[in-house]
XYZ file of C-alpha atoms in Angstrom:
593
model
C 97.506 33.788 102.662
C 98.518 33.446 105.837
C 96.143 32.117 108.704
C 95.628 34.473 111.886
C 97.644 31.849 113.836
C 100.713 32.224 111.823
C 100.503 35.657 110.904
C 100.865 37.268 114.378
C 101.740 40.498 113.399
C 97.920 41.597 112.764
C 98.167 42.803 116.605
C 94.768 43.646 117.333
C 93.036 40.538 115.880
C 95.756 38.441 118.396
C 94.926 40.772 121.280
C 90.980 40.698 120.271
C 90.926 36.852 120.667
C 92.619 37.144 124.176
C 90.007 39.741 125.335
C 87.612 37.601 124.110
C 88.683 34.743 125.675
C 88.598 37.292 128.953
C 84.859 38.577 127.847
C 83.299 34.922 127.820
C 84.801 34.417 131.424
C 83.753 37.969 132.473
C 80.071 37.561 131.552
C 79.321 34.321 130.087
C 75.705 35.350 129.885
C 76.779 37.371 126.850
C 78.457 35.516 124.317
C 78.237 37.286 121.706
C 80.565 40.522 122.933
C 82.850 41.787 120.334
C 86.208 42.769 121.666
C 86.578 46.698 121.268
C 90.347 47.210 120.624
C 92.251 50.837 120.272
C 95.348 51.379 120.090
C 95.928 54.039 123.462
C 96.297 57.455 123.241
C 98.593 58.289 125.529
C 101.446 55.458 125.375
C 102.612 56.114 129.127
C 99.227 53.978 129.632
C 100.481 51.060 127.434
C 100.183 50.383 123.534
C 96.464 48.958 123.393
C 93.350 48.846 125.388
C 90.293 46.577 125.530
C 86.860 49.734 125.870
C 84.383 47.077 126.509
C 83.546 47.633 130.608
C 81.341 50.806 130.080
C 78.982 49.276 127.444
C 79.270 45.925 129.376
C 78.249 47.584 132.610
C 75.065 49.446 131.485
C 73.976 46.031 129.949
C 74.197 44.199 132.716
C 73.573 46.035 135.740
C 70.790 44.584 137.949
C 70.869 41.403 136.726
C 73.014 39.898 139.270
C 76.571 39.947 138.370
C 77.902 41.958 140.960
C 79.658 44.850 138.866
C 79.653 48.138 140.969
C 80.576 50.189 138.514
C 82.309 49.969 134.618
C 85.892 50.085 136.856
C 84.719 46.901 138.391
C 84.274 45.108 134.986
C 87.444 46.258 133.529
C 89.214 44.641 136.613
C 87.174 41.548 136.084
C 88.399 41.503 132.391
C 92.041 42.422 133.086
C 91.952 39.266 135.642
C 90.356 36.922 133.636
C 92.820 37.336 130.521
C 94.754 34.552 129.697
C 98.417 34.334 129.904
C 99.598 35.066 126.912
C 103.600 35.869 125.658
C 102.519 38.898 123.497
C 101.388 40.803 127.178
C 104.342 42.034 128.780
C 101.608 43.984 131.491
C 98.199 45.269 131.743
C 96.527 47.914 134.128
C 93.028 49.343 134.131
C 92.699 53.292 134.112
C 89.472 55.761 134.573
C 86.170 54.195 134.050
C 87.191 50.114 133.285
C 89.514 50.837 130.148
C 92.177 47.841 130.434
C 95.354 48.640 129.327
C 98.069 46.058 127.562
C 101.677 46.925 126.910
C 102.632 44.501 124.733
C 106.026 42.503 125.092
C 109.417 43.387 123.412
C 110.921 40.090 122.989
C 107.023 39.779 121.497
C 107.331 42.419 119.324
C 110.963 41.722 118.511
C 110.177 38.073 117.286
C 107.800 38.870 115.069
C 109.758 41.665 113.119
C 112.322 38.376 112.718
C 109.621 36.575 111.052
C 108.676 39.220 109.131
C 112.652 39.307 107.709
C 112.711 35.898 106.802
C 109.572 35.210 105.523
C 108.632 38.437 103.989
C 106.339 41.681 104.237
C 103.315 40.308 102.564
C 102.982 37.774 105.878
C 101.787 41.229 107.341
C 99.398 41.614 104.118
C 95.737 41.945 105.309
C 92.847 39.929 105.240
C 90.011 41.436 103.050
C 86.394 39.872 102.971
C 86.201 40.011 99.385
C 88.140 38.199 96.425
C 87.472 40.408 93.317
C 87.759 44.289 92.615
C 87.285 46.147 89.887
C 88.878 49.732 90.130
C 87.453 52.224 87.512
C 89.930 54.958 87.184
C 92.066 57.410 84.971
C 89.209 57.333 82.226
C 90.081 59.620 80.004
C 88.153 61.129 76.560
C 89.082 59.812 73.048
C 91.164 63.350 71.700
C 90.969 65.138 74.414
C 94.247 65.899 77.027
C 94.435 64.303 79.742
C 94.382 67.050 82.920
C 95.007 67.500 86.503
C 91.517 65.449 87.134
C 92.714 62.701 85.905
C 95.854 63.214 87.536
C 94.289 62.716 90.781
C 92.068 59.782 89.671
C 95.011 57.963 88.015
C 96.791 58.590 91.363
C 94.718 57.642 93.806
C 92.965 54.408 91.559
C 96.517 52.766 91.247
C 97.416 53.515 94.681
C 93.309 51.536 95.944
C 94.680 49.253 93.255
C 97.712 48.461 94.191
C 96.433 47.907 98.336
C 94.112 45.646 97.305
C 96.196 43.299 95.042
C 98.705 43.641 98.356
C 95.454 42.090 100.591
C 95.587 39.260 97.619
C 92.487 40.448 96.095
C 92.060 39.898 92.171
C 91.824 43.586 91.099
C 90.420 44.062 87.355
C 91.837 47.760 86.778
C 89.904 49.193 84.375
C 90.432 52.881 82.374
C 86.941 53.095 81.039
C 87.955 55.995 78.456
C 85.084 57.909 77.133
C 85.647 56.073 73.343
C 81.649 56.353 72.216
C 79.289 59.130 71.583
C 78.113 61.829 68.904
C 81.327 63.590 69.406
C 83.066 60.810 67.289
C 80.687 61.937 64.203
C 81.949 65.035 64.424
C 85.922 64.113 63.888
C 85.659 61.744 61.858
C 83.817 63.727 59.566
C 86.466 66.453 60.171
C 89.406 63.295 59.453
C 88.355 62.338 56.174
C 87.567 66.204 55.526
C 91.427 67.394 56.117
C 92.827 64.703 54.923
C 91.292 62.630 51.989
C 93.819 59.646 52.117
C 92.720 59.360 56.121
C 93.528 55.713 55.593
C 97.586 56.610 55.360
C 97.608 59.483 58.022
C 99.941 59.166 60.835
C 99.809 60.085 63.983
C 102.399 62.886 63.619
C 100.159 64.070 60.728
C 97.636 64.965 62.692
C 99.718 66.197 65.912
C 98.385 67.502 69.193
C 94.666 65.520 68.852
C 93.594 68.544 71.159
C 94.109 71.155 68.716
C 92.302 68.541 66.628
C 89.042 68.511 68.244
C 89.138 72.000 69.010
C 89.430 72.532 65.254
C 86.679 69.840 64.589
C 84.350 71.614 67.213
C 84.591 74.908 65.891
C 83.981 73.420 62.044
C 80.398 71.964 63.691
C 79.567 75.232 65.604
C 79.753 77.072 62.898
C 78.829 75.232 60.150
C 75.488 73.402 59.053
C 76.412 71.354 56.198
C 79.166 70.134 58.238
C 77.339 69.398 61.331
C 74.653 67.146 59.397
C 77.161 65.452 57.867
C 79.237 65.018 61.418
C 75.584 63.806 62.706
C 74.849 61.230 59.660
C 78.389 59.795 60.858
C 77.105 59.034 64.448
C 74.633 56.707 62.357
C 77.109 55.226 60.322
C 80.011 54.712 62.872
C 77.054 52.956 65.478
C 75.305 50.477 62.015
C 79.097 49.191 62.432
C 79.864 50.757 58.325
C 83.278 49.368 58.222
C 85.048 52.879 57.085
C 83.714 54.446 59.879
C 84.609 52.037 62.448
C 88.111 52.299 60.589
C 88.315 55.721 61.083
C 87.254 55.637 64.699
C 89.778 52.983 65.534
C 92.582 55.153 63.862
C 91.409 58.394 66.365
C 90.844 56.246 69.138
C 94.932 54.637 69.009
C 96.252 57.978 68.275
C 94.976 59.085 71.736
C 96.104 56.346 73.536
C 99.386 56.455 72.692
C 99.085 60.104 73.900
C 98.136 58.704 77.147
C 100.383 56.005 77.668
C 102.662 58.645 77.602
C 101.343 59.817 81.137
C 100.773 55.844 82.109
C 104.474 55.156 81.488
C 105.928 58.328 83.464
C 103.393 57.189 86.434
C 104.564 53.300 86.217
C 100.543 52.776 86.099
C 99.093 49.472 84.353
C 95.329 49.563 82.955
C 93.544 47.461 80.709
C 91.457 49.595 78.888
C 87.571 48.995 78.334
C 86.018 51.658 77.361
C 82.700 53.172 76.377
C 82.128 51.083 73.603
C 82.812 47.654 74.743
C 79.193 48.037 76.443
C 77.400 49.305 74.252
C 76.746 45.916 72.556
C 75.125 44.496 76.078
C 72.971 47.525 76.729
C 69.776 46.909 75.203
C 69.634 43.273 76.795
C 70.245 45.268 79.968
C 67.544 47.946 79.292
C 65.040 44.915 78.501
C 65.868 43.341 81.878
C 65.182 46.886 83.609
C 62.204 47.097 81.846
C 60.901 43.409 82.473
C 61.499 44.339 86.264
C 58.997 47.266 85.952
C 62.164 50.180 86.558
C 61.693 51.982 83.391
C 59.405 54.524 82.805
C 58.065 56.535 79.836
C 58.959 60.158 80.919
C 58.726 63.553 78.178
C 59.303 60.946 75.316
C 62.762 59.814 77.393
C 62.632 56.195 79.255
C 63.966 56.679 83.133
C 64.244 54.960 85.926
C 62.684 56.992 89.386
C 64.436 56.715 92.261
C 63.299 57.287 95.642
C 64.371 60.748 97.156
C 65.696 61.974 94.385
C 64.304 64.780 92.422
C 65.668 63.902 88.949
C 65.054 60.424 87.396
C 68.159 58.213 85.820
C 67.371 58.914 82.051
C 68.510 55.327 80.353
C 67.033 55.825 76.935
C 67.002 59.779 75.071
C 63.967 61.219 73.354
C 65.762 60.437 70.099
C 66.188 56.792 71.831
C 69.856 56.879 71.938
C 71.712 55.615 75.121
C 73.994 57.887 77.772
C 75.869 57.820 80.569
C 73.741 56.004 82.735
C 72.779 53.526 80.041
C 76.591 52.850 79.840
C 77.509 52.914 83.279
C 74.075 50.803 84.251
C 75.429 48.174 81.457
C 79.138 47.897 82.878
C 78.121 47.647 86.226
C 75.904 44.560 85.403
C 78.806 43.190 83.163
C 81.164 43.493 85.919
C 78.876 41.593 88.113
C 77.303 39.054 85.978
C 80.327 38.389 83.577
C 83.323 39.841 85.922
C 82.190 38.174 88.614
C 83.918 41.534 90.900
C 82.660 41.663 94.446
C 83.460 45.145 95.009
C 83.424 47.783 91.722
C 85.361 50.964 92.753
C 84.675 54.097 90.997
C 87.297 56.712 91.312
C 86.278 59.983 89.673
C 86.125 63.522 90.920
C 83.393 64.719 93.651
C 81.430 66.286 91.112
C 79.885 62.460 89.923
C 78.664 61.677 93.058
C 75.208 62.351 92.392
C 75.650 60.497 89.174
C 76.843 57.463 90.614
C 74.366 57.340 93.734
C 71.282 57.067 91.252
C 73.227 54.096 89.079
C 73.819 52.550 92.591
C 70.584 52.872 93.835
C 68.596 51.873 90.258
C 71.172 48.486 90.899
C 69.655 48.032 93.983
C 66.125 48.202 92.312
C 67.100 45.316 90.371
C 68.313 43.321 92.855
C 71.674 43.648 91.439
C 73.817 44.562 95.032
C 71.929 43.656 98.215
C 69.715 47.181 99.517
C 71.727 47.919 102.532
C 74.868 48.672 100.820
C 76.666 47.024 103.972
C 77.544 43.499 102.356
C 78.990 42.016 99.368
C 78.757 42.469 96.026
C 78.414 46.029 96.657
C 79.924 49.326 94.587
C 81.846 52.388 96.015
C 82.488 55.691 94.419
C 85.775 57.571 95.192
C 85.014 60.987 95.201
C 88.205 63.840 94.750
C 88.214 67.564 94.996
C 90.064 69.884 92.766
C 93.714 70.635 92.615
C 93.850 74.801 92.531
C 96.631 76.559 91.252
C 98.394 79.328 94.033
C 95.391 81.671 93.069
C 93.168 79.357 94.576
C 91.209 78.596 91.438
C 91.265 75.532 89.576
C 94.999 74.943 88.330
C 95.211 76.242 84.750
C 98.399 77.306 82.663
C 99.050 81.088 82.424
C 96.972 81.227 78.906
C 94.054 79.593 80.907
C 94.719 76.256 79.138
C 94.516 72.854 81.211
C 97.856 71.811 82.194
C 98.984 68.991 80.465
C 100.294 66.381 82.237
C 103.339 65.269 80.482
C 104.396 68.586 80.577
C 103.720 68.789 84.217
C 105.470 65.359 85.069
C 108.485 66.677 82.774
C 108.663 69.693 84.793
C 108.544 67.890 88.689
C 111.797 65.822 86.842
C 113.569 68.979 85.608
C 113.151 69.979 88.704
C 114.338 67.471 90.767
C 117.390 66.784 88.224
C 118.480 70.735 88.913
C 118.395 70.101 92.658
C 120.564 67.161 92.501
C 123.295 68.885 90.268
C 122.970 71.944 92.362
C 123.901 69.118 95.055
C 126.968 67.758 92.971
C 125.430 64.522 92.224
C 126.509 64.850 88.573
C 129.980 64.555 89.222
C 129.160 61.879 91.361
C 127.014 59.791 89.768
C 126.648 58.493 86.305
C 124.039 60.286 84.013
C 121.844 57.010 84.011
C 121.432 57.349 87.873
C 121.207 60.974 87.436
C 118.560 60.267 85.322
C 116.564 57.585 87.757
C 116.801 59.390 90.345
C 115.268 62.732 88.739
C 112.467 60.535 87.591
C 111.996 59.097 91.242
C 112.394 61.796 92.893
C 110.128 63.991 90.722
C 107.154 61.639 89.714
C 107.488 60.372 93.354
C 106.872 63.583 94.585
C 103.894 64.892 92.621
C 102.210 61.726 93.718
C 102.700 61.777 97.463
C 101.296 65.947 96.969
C 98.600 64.699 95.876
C 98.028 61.264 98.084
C 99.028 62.567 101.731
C 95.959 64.648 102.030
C 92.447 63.189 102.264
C 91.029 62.908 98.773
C 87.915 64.708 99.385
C 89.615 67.947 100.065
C 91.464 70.182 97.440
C 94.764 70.635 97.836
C 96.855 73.242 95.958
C 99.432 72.273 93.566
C 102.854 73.933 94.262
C 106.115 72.715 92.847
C 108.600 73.925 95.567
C 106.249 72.929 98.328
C 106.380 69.122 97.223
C 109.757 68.602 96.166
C 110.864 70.515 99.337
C 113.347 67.811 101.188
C 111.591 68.934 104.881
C 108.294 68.213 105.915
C 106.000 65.312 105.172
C 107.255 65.235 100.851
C 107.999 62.631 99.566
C 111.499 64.129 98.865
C 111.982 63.788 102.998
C 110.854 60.226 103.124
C 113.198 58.760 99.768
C 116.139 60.620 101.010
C 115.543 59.297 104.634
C 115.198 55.453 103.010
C 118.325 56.598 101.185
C 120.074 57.099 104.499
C 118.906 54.136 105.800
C 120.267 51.827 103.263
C 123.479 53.869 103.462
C 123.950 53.099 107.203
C 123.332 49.210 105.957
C 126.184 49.599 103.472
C 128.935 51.696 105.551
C 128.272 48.612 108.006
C 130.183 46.361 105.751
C 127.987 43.693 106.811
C 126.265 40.787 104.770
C 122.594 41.912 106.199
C 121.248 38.783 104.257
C 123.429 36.728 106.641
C 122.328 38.959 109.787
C 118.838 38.033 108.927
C 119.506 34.251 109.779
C 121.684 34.734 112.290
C 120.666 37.588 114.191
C 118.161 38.340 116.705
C 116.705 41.753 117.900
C 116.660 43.135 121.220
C 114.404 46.152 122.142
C 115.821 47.503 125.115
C 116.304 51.389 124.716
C 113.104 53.253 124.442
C 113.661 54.369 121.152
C 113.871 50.874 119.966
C 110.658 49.623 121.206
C 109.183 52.682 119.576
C 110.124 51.653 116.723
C 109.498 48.030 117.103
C 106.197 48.616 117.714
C 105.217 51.258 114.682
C 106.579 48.435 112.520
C 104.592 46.046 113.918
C 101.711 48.299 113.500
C 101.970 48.316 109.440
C 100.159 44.870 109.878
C 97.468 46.538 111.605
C 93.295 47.012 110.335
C 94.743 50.930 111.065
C 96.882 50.935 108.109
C 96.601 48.873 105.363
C 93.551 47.736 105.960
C 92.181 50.652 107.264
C 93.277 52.661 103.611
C 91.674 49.759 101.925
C 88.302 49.280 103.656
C 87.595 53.214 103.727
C 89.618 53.887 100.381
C 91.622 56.511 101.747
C 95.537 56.250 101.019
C 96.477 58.930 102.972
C 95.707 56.656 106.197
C 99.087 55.157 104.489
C 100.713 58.124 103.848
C 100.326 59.105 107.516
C 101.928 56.405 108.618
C 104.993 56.181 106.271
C 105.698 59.597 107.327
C 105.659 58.871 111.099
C 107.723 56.033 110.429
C 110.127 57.981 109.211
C 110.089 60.185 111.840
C 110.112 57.618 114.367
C 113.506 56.313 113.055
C 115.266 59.526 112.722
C 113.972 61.659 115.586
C 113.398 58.564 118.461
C 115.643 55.874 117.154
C 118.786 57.121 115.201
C 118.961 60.290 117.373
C 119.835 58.350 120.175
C 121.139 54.603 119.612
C 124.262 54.236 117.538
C 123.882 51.735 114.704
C 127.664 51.174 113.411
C 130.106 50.100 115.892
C 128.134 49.784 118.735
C 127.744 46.393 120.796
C 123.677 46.568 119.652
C 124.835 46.856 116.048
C 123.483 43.653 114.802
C 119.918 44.138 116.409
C 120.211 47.668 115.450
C 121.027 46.812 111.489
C 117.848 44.165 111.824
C 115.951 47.191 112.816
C 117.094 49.088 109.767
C 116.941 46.496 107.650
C 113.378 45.904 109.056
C 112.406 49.812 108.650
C 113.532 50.234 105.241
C 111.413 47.005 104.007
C 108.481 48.530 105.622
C 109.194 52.100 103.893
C 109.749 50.190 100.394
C 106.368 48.425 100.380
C 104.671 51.668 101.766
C 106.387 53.433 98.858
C 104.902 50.140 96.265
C 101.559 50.904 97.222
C 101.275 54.457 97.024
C 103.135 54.008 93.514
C 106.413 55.907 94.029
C 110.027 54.225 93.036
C 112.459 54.328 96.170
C 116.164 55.827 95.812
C 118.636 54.001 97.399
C 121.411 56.445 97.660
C 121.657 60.463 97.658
């Protein structure tokens, strides 16, 4: 990784050691300042600003230092900052707020860096070295819906952000693969078909209508549901035809879901409910040796403070749960994982859920009590995705919408717009193909990403693969263009990269100098990472975008002009930015359109 010395592009961490350098001078009685950086919100003030003079001034007034008034210090801090070649100017405005524009031969230099040695030089700097991201997490014969839609989503997007900040990220689908429901179809498997052993996966078919069958049988019928209960027994004493059977269920489901993994171009390793289950008494027993659990209505819980409902780790019948589970990988991911940070990413509706685990790992001493250092854990909460009605989106018969059919349809989709276009007589069927694919998965994701995930957003079809508006439709067709301008060009932009240099003189090219510069930023990457919120990303991919079209190609010609090499960096530049934005938040670019 890159040191901050070399890797000028994080802008604020170069400006906060100047201001810093300005804040010792200022008032060296206070040495232990932190430079408060902002980006400003009006630009015809300048592109940052140090806010330090107001809390500086009601520190220190009366004790000597002269200061009239916050103005005063923010003079005292714009004249004390060093000389520096990233500060083209600075002014101070209102009440001490001291204003930088930064440089453009600055800003232009380090987008040349960035071409010849490569976006991840503008990769962040996280405080932490190992991740685990808990996400997707399916059930074992059950479909695989809109939920985890979102959580698949949004987990490989965190995922994919943090392995981009060089962190080790363990990404873990921790598919619900244990449990008395596994009694009850396996009991129904060798039931329907008595040479189980030979049964294929076509055989059995849609695994939904499977458990719905199997779930009806133990409704409704006693013999059956002892039987489906004695299996529980059998299938957790390890009996090896049990185990078989569960094995066979378990890897006709996940080929069902790799289905939906390979359409999304998402990689998990999966380790599910019952990889734990062999570490969980040893876990209980160290709960219990720390005084946590209590004897409760025949159940063993753990009380937490505040909350009105105890963390039930062992059932009446003393069989383990949820919370026994989730307890048990949460220590294993510390103790044996060795993660720093373990990111849960599951609908809003788990909070609760997950605060009590958190807070009984406190207990134990397991992640410090404040929460606010390292190793801690962090649940990703998502709200629902509602169908036009408003409700929770369901097919017409009610059913929950399955997801291959759903990512099928955003590609049919997106294939009938580009023939409607007269791409097929254009293109070959392959690229036809692709670009249906990218285009259509692409834009089901971004839907879903661009708004915060806390809030439910409503899943509409011609909304997101609308080519206007912040879709991601808009922003693959606008990289499109961009490469397009590199190619009419006719130049070698491999060679321009070592040969040319950028010059920001029109207004629109600074502008878009600087948003470049800003994907470096602790407001973008970092920012998404730190709070777990990828639409801070999305946000900015989409200004991009609108940057370049509206302010820069709008008014400075690229091809043919005297600018054109500088101008052809700058695209060249953009388009690298709008690829790695589109790498994190999952989505394949197009490159023509």
């Amino acid at each position: 990784m890159a040191n901050e010395e070399e890797n000028a592009g994080h802008v604020k961490r170069q400006l906060a050691k100047l201001f810093g350098a300005s804040l010792r001078a200022t008032v060296p009685d206070e040495p232990e300042v932190e430079p408060l950086i902002a980006a400003t919100a009006d630009e015809k003030f300048g592109d940052y600003q140090c806010n330090n003079a107001m809390s500086i001034f009601s520190k220190t007034k009366g004790s000597g230092t002269g200061f009239r008034n916050p103005r005063s210090v923010g003079q005292a801090i714009k004249e004390n900052l060093p000389p520096s070649e990233m500060v083209e100017s600075s002014s101070v405005a209102g009440p001490g707020f001291v204003n930088v524009r930064l440089s453009r031969d600055w800003i232009a230099k380090n987008i040349e860096k960035m071409l010849l040695g490569g976006i991840e030089n503008w990769a962040p700097q996280l405080p932490v070295k190992r991740a685990v991201v808990d996400f997707s997490s399916p059930n074992i014969a059950k479909e695989m819906h809109v939920g985890h839609l979102r959580s698949t989503i949004i987990g490989d997007a965190l995922a994919r952000m943090l392995e981009f900040s060089n962190v080790d990220v363990l990404r873990r689908n921790h598919v619900g693969d244990w449990g008395t429901q596994f009694g009850m179809l396996i009991e129904f498997l060798f039931e329907k078909y008595p040479n189980w052993e030979d049964v294929s996966e076509t055989a059995i078919g849609d695994l939904q209508a499977f458990y719905k069958a199997s779930k009806q049988r133990f409704d409704s019928d006693a013999a059956f549901k002892e039987r489906a209960q004695q299996a529980v027994v059998h299938l957790q004493g390890g009996e090896s035809k049990y185990r078989q059977a569960w094995s066979q269920i378990c890897e006709i489901s996940r080929k069902e879901f790799d289905r939906v993994y390979q359409r999304l171009g998402v990689q998990l390793e999966e380790k599910g409910e019952s990889f734990y289950n062999p570490y969980i008494p040893d876990v209980i027993k160290e709960l219990s040796q720390l005084q946590l659990v209590k004897e409760s209505e025949g159940a063993r819980v753990i009380f937490i403070e505040g909350s009105n409902i105890p963390l039930i780790v062992v059932k009446r019948d003393g069989g383990f749960n949820y919370a026994s589970t989730d307890l048990t990988a949460l220590w294993y991911r510390l103790n044996e994982e060795k993660a720093e940070w373990i990111i849960y990413v599951t609908d809003v509706g788990q909070q609760q859920h997950f605060d009590l685990v958190f807070k009984a790992a406190k207990l134990a001493g397991w992640l410090p009590a404040d929460g606010s250092t390292y190793p801690k854990a962090s649940h990703v909460g998502f709200g629902l995705v509602l169908g036009e009605d408003g409700k929770r989106f369901r097919t017409r018969s009610s059913e929950v919408v399955r997801l291959v059919d759903l990512l099928d349809e955003a590609k049919t989709r997106s294939k009938k717009a580009l023939i409607e276009r007269g791409k097929a007589e254009e293109w070959t069927e392959l690229e036809l193909e692709q670009t249906a694919e990218a285009v259509g998965y692409g834009a089901v994701k971004y839907a879903d990403l661009k708004n915060n995930r806390l809030t439910n957003y409503t899943f509409d079809f011609d909304q997101m693969l609308n080519d206007k508006g912040n879709t991601a439709v808009y922003l693959l067709y606008a990289h499109a263009r961009i490469c397009s301008i590199i190619r009419k060009s006719g130049k070698d932009i491999e060679e321009l990269k070592k040969t040319g240099t950028i010059v920001l003189d029109h207004a629109g090219e600074r502008e878009l100098g600087l948003h470049l510069l800003r994907f470096s930023e602790a407001s973008v990457v970092e920012e998404a990472c730190t709070n777990l919120l990828p639409n801070v990303l999305c946000e900015y991919l989409y200004n991009l975008s609108e940057i370049f079209t509206k302010r820069f190609y709008s008014n400075c010609q690229v091809v043919g002009s005297a600018e054109e090499t500088s101008r052809l960096l700058l695209c060249e530049a953009t388009a690298i930015v709008m690829r790695k934005c589109f790498y994190l938040l999952g989505i394949v670019p197009v490159y023509k359109i």
